[in-house]
CSV table of C-alpha atoms (C1' of nucleotides) in Angstrom, one decimal:
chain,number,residue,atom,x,y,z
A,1,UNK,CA,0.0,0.0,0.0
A,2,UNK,CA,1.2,3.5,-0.8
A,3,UNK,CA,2.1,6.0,1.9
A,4,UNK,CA,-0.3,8.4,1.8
A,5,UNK,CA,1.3,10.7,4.4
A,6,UNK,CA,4.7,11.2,1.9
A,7,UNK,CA,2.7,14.1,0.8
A,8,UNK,CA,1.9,15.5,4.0
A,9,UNK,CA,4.9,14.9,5.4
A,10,UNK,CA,7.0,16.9,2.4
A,11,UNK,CA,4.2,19.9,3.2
A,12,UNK,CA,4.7,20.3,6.8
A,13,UNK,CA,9.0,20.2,6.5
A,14,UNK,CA,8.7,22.5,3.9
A,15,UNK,CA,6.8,25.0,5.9
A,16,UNK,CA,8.9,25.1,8.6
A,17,UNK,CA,11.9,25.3,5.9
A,18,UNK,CA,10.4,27.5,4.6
A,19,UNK,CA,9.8,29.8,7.5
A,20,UNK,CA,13.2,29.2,9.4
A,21,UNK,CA,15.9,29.3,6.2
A,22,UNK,CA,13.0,31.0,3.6
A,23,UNK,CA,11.9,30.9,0.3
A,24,UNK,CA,14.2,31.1,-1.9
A,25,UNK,CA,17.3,29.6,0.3
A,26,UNK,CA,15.4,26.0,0.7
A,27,UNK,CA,16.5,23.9,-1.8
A,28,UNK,CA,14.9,20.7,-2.6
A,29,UNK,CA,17.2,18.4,-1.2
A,30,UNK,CA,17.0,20.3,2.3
A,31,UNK,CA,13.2,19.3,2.0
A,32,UNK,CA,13.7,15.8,0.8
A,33,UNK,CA,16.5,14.9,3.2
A,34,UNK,CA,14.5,16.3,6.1
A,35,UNK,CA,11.8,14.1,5.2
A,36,UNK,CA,14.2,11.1,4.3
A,37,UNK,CA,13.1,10.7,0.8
A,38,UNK,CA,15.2,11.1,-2.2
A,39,UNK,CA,14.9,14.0,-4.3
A,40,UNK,CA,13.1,12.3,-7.7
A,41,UNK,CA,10.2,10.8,-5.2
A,42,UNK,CA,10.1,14.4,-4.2
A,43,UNK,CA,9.4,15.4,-7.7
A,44,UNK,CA,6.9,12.8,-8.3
A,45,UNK,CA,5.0,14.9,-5.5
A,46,UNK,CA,5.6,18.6,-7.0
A,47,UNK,CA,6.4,18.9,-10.0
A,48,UNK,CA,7.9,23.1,-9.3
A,49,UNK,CA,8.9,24.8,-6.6
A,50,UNK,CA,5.7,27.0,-6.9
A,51,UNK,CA,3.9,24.1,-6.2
A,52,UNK,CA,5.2,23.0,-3.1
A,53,UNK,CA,5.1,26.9,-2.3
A,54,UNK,CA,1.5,27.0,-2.9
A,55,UNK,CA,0.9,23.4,-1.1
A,56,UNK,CA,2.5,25.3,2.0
A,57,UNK,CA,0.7,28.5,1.7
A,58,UNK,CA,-2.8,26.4,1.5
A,59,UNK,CA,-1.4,24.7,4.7
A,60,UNK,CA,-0.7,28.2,6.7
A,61,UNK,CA,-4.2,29.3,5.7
A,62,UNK,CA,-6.2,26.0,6.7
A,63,UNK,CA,-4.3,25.9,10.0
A,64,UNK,CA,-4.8,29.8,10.7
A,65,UNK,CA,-8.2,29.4,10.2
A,66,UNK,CA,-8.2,26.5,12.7
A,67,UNK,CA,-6.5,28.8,15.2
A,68,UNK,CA,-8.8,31.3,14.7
A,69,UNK,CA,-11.7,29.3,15.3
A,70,UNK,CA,-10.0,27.5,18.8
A,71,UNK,CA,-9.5,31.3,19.5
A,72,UNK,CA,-13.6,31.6,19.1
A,73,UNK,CA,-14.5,28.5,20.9
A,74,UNK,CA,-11.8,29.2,23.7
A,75,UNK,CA,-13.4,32.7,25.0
A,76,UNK,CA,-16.7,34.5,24.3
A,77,UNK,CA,-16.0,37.9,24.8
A,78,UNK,CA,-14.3,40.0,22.1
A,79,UNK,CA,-11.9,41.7,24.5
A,80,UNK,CA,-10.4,37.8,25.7
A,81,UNK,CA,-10.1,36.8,22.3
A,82,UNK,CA,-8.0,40.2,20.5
A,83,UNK,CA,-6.1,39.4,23.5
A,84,UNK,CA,-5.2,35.9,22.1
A,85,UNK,CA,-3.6,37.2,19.2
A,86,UNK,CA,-1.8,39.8,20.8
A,87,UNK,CA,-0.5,36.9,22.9
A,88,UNK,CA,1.0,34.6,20.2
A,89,UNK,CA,4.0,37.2,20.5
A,90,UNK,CA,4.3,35.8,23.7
A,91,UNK,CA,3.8,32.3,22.7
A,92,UNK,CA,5.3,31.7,19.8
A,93,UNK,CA,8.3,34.0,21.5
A,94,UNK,CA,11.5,32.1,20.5
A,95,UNK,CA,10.7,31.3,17.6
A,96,UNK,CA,9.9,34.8,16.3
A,97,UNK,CA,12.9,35.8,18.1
A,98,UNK,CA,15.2,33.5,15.9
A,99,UNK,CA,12.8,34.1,12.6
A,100,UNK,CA,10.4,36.4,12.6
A,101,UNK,CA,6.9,36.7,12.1
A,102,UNK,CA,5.8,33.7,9.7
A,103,UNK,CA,3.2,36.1,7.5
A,104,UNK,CA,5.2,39.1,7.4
A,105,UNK,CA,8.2,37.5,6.4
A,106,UNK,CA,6.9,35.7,3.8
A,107,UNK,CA,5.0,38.6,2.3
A,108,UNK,CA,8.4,40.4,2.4
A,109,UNK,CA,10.6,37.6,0.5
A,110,UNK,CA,7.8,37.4,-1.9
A,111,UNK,CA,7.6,41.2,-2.4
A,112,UNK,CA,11.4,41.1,-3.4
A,113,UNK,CA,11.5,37.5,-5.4
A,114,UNK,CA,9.0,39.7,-7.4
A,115,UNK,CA,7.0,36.4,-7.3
A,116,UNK,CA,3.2,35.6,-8.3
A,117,UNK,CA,2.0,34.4,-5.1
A,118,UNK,CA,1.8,37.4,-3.1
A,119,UNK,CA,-1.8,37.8,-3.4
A,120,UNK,CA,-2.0,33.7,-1.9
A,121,UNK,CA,0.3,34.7,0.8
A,122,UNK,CA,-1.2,37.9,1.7
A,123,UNK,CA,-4.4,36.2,2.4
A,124,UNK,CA,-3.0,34.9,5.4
A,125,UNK,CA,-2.9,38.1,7.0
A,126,UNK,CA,-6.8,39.0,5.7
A,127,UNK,CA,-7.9,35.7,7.7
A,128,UNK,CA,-6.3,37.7,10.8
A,129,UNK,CA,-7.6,40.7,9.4
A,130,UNK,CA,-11.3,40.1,9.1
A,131,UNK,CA,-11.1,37.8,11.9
A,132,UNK,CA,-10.3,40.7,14.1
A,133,UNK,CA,-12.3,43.0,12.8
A,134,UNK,CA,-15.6,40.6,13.2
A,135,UNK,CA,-14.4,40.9,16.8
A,136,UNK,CA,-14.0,44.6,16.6
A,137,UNK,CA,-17.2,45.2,15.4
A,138,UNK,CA,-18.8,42.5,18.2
A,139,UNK,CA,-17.1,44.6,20.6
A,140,UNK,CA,-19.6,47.4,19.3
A,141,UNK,CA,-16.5,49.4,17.4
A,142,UNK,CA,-18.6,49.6,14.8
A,143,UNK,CA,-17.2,51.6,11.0
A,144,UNK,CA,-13.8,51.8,13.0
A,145,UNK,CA,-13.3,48.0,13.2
A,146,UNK,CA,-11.3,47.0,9.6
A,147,UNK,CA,-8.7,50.5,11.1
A,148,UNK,CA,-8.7,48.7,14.7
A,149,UNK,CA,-8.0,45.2,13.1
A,150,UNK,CA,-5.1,46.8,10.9
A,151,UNK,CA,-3.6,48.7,14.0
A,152,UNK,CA,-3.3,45.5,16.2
A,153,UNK,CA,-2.0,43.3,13.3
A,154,UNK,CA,0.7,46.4,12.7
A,155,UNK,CA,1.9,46.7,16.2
A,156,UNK,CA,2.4,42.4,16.0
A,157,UNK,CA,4.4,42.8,12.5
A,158,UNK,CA,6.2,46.0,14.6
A,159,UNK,CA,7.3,43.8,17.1
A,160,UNK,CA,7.8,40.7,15.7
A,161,UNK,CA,10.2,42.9,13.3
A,162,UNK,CA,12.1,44.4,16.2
A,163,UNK,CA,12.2,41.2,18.2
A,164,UNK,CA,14.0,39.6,15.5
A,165,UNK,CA,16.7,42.3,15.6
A,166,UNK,CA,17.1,42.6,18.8
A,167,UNK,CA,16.4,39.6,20.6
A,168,UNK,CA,15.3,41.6,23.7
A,169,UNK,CA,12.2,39.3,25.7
A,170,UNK,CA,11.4,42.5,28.0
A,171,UNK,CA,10.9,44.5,24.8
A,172,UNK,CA,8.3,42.1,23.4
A,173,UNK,CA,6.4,41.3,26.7
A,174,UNK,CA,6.3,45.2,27.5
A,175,UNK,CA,4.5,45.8,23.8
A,176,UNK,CA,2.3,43.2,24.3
A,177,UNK,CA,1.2,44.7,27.8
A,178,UNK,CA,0.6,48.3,26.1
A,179,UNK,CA,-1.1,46.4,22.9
A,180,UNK,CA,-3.3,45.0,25.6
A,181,UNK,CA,-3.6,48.6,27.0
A,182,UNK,CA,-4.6,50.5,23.8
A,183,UNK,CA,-7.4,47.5,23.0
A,184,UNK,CA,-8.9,48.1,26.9
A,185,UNK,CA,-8.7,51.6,25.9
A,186,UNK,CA,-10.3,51.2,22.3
A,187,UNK,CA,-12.9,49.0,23.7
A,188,UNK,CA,-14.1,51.3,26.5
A,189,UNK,CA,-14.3,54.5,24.5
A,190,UNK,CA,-16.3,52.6,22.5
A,191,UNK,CA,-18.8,50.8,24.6
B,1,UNK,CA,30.0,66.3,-11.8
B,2,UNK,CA,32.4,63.9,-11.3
B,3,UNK,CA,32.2,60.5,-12.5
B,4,UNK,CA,32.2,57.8,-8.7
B,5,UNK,CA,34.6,55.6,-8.8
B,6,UNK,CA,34.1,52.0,-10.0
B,7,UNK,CA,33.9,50.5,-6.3
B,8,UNK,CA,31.8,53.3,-5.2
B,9,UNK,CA,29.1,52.3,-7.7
B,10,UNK,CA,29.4,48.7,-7.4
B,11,UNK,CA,28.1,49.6,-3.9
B,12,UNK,CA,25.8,52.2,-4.7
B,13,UNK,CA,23.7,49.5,-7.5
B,14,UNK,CA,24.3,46.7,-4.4
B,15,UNK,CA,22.8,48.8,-2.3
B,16,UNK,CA,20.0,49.2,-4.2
B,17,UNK,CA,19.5,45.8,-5.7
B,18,UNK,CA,19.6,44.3,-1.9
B,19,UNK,CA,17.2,46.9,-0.8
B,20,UNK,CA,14.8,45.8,-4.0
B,21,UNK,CA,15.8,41.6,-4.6
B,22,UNK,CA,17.2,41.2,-1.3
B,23,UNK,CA,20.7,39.7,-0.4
B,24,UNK,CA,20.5,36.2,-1.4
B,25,UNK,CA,19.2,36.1,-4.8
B,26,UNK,CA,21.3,39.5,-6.6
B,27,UNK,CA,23.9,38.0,-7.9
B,28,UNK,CA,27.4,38.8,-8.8
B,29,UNK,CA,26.2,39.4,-12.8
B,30,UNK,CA,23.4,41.5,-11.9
B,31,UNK,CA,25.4,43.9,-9.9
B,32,UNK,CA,28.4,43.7,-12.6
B,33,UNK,CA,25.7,44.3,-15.5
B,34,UNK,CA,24.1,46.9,-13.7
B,35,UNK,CA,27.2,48.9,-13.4
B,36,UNK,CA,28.3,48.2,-16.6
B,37,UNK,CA,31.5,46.6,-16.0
B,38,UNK,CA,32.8,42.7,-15.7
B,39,UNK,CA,32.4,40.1,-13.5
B,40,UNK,CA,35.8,39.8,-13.4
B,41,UNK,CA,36.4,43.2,-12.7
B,42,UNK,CA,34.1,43.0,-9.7
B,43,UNK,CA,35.8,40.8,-8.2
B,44,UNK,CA,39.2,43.0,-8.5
B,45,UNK,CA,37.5,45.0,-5.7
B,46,UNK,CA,35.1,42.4,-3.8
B,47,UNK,CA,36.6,39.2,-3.1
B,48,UNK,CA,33.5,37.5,-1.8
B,49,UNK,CA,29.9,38.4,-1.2
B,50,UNK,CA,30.1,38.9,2.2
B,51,UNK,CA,32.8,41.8,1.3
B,52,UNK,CA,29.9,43.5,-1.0
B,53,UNK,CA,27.4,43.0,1.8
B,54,UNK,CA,29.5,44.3,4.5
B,55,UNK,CA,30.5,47.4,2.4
B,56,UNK,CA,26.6,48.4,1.4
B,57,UNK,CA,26.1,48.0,5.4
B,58,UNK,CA,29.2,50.5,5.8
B,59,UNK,CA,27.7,52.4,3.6
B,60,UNK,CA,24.0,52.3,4.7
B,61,UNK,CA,25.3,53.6,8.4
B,62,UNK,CA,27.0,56.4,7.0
B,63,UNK,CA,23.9,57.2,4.8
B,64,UNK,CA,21.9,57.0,8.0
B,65,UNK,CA,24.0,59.0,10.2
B,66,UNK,CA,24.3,61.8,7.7
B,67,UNK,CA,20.5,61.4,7.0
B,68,UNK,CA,20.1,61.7,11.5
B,69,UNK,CA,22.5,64.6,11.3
B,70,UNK,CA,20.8,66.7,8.6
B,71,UNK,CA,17.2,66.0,10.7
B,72,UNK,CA,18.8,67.6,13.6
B,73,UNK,CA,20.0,71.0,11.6
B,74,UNK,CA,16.6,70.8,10.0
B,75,UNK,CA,14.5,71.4,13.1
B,76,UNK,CA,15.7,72.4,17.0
B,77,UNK,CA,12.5,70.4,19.0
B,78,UNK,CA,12.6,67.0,19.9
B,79,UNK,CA,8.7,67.0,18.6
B,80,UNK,CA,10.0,67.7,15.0
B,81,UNK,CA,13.4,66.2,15.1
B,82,UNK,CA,11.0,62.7,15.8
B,83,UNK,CA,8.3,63.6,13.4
B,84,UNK,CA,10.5,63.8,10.6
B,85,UNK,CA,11.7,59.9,11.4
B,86,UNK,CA,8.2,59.1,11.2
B,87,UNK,CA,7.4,61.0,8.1
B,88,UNK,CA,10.0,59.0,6.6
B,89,UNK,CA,7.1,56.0,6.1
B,90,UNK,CA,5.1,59.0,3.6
B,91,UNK,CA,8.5,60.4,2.1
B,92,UNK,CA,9.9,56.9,1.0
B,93,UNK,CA,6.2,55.3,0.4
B,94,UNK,CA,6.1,54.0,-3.2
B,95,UNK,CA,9.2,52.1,-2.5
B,96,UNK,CA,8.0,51.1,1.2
B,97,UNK,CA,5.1,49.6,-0.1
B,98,UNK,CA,7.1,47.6,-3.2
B,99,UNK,CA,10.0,46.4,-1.0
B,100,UNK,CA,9.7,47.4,2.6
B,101,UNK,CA,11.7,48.6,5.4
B,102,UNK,CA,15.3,48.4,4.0
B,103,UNK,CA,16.4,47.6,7.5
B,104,UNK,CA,13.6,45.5,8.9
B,105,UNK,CA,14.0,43.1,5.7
B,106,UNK,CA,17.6,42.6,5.7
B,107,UNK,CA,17.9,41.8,9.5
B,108,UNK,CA,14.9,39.3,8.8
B,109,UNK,CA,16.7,37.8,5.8
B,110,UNK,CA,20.1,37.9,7.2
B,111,UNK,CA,18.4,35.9,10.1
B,112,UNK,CA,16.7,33.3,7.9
B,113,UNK,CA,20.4,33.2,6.0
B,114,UNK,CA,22.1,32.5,9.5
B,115,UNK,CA,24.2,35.2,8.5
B,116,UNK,CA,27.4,36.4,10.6
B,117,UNK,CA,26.3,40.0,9.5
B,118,UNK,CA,23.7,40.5,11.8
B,119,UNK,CA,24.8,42.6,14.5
B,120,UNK,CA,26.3,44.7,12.0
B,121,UNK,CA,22.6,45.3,9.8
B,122,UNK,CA,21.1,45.8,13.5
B,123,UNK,CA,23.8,48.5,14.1
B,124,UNK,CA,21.3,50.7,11.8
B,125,UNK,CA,18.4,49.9,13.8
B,126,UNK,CA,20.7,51.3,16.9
B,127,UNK,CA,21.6,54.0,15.0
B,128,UNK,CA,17.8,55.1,14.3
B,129,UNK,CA,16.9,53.5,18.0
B,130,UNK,CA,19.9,56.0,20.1
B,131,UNK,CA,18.9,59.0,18.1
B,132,UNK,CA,15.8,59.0,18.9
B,133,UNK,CA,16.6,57.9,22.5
B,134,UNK,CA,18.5,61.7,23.0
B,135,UNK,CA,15.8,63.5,21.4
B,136,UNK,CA,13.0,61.8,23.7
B,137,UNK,CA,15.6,62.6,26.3
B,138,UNK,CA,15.9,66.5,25.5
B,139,UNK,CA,12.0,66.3,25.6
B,140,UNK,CA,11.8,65.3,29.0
B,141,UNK,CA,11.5,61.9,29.1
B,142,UNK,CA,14.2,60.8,31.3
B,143,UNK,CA,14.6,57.1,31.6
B,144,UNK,CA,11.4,56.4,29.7
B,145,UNK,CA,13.4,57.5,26.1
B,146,UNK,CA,14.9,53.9,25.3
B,147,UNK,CA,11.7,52.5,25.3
B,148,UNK,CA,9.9,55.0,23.6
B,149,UNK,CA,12.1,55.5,21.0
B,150,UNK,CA,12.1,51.6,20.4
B,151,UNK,CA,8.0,51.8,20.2
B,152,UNK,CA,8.5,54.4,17.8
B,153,UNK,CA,10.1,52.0,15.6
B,154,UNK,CA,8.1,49.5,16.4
B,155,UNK,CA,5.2,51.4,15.0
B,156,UNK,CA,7.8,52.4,11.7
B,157,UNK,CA,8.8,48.9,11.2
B,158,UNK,CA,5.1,47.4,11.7
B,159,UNK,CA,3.5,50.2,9.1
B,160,UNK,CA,6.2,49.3,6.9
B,161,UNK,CA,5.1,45.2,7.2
B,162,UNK,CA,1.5,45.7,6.4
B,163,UNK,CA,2.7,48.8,3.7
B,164,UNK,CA,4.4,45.9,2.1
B,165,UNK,CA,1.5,43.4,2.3
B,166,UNK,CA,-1.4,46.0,2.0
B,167,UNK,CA,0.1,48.6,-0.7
B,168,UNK,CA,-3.2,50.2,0.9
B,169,UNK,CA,-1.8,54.3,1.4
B,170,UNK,CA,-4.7,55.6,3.3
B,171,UNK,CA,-3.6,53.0,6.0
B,172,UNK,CA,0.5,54.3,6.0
B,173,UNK,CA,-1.3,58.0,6.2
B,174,UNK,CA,-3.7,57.4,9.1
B,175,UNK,CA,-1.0,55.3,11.1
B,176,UNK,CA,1.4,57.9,10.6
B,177,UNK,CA,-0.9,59.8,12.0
B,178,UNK,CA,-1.5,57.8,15.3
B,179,UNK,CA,1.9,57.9,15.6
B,180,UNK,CA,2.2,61.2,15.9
B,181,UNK,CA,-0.6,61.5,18.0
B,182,UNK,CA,0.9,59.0,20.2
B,183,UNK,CA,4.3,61.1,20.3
B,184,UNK,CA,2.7,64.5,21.0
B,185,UNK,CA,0.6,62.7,23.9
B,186,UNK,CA,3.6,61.3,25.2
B,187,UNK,CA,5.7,64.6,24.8
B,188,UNK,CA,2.9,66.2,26.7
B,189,UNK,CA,2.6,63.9,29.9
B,190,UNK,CA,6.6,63.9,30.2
B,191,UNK,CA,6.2,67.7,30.7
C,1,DG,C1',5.8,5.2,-5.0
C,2,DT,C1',10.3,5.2,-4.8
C,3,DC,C1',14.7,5.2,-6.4
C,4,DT,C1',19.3,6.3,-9.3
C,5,DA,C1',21.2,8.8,-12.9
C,6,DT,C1',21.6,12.7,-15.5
C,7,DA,C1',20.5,17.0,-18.1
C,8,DT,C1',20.6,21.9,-17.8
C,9,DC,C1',21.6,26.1,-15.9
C,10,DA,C1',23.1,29.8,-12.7
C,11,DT,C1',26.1,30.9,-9.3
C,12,DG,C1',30.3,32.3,-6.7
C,13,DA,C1',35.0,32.3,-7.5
C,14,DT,C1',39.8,32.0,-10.0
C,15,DA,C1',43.5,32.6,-13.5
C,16,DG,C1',45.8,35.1,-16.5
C,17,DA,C1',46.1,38.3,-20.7
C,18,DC,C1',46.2,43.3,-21.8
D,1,DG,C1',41.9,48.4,-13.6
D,2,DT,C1',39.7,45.9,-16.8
D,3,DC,C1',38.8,42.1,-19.5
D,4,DT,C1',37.8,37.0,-21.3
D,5,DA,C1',37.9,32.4,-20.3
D,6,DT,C1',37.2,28.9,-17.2
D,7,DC,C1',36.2,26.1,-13.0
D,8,DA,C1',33.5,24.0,-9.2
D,9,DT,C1',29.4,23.8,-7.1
D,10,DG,C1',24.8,23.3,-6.2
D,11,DA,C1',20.2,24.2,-7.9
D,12,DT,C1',15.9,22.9,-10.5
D,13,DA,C1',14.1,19.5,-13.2
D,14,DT,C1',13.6,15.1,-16.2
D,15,DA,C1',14.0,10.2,-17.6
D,16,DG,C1',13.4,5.8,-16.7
D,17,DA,C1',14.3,1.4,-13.9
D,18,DC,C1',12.3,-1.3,-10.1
DNA sequence: GTCTATATCATGATAGAC
DNA sequence: GTCTATCATGATATAGAC
């Protein structure tokens, strides 16, 4: 019987690959030796490198969208769940410490490889996007919500930026205290 | 006018061709052909990549500390001296939203690359991060300035990121001017 | 589905003539 | 200082055997 996984397996390496080393640096073989496969049975998978690319960027989106819906079922109120992805800053600390933010760097290698897929990749930050601003607008913010949603996704990329470069954990717990801060303050000027 | 010499070019069309195909993929033949001259002769001044790389940072800090200098001639306040950093987002736009923060995306791919560079392409970060650390100190803000100065560029680096994503202008206008907002309620409560 | 072998090309880097 | 010619390597990608 085949192994139906092989597929799934070459998917998930390259994503983290892909996010730790980027793009354009992962070559195939780094893929296919991680997942202990030679390189033609990788071929016989994806035939390009957009492929696998576009395999990977179907895989961020379906397991954002799962995040964002653990993030619904996990708290009720609008105010508890902005504050859960303000908090993946926190969680997913070292990591963005050591690469950066997964999206955002993405979106930037793209923007420079002058490559076709922006538009796929950027759709990763409109799940957060319209996410957060279907909890702005819960949260009775109303015609401000889409500007709200884009101001807490910019202060994320903002710090996730300067974590990267600095490396400094008291820098990225303090933003994420006055990101929590601004919402509280958001939320009750419009309530 | 006189002509630059050949090495000053080479890193005046590396500069650029980082900045707008990032590090990794510009090779050796696009700077050569850009410049007009020989691959061979490139390598007559640059022995290695990492000698091109480390002479466009050179040459980045210099830019930036003669760009820092001429802000502080410009204006005598702290309030302007920091307003013009921010206004950089609106001056450099069009090639913000196309490529991004020239700073914030080579630290994040140098990071990716594992590069030995890095402190050296965060030493423009510091260089943005202490300047505006005096000015917030002349304006009052005592030990409070490091960490203002690094939310300022926080906010630059995270407009930048979703400039980049979004290409969407009215959102660099409005959050530059939240930012400035934030700065003159800030400067005010230091008082 | 998986493998080996190979084609093809771009890259960083070197040697040596002028 | 500048050039042409060349090398060595590693990348994507294909062909075909098992």
């Amino acid at each position: 019987m085949v192994r139906p996984k092989t597929r799934d397996e070459i998917v998930q390496v390259a994503d983290r690959l892909f996010y730790e080393q980027g793009f354009d640096s992962t070559a195939f073989a780094d893929i296919a030796g991680a997942v202990g496969i030679s390189r033609g049975n990788f071929y016989h998978h994806f035939k390009t490198k957009d492929d696998i690319l576009a395999a990977v960027i179907a895989f961020r989106l379906a397991r954002t969208a799962a995040m964002l819906d653990g993030w619904e079922r996990n708290a009720e109120a609008p105010r508890e769940r902005i504050r859960q992805f303000i908090e993946i800053l926190i969680a997913n600390e070292a990591k963005i410490m050591q690469f950066g933010c997964p999206v955002g760097t993405l979106c930037s290698e793209l923007a420079k490889l002058d490559h076709p897929f922006q538009p796929q990749a950027r759709e990763i930050f409109d799940l957060f996007r319209h996410w957060l601003t279907r909890q702005f607008v819960a949260a009775g913010c109303g015609e401000a919500a889409d500007r709200l949603a884009l101001h807490i996704l910019m202060r994320s990329q903002g710090v996730a930026s300067l974590a990267l470069a600095y490396r400094d954990e008291a820098f990225v717990r303090r933003e994420v205290e006055a990101a929590i801060d601004w919402l509280d303050q958001t939320l009750a000027a419009a309530v």
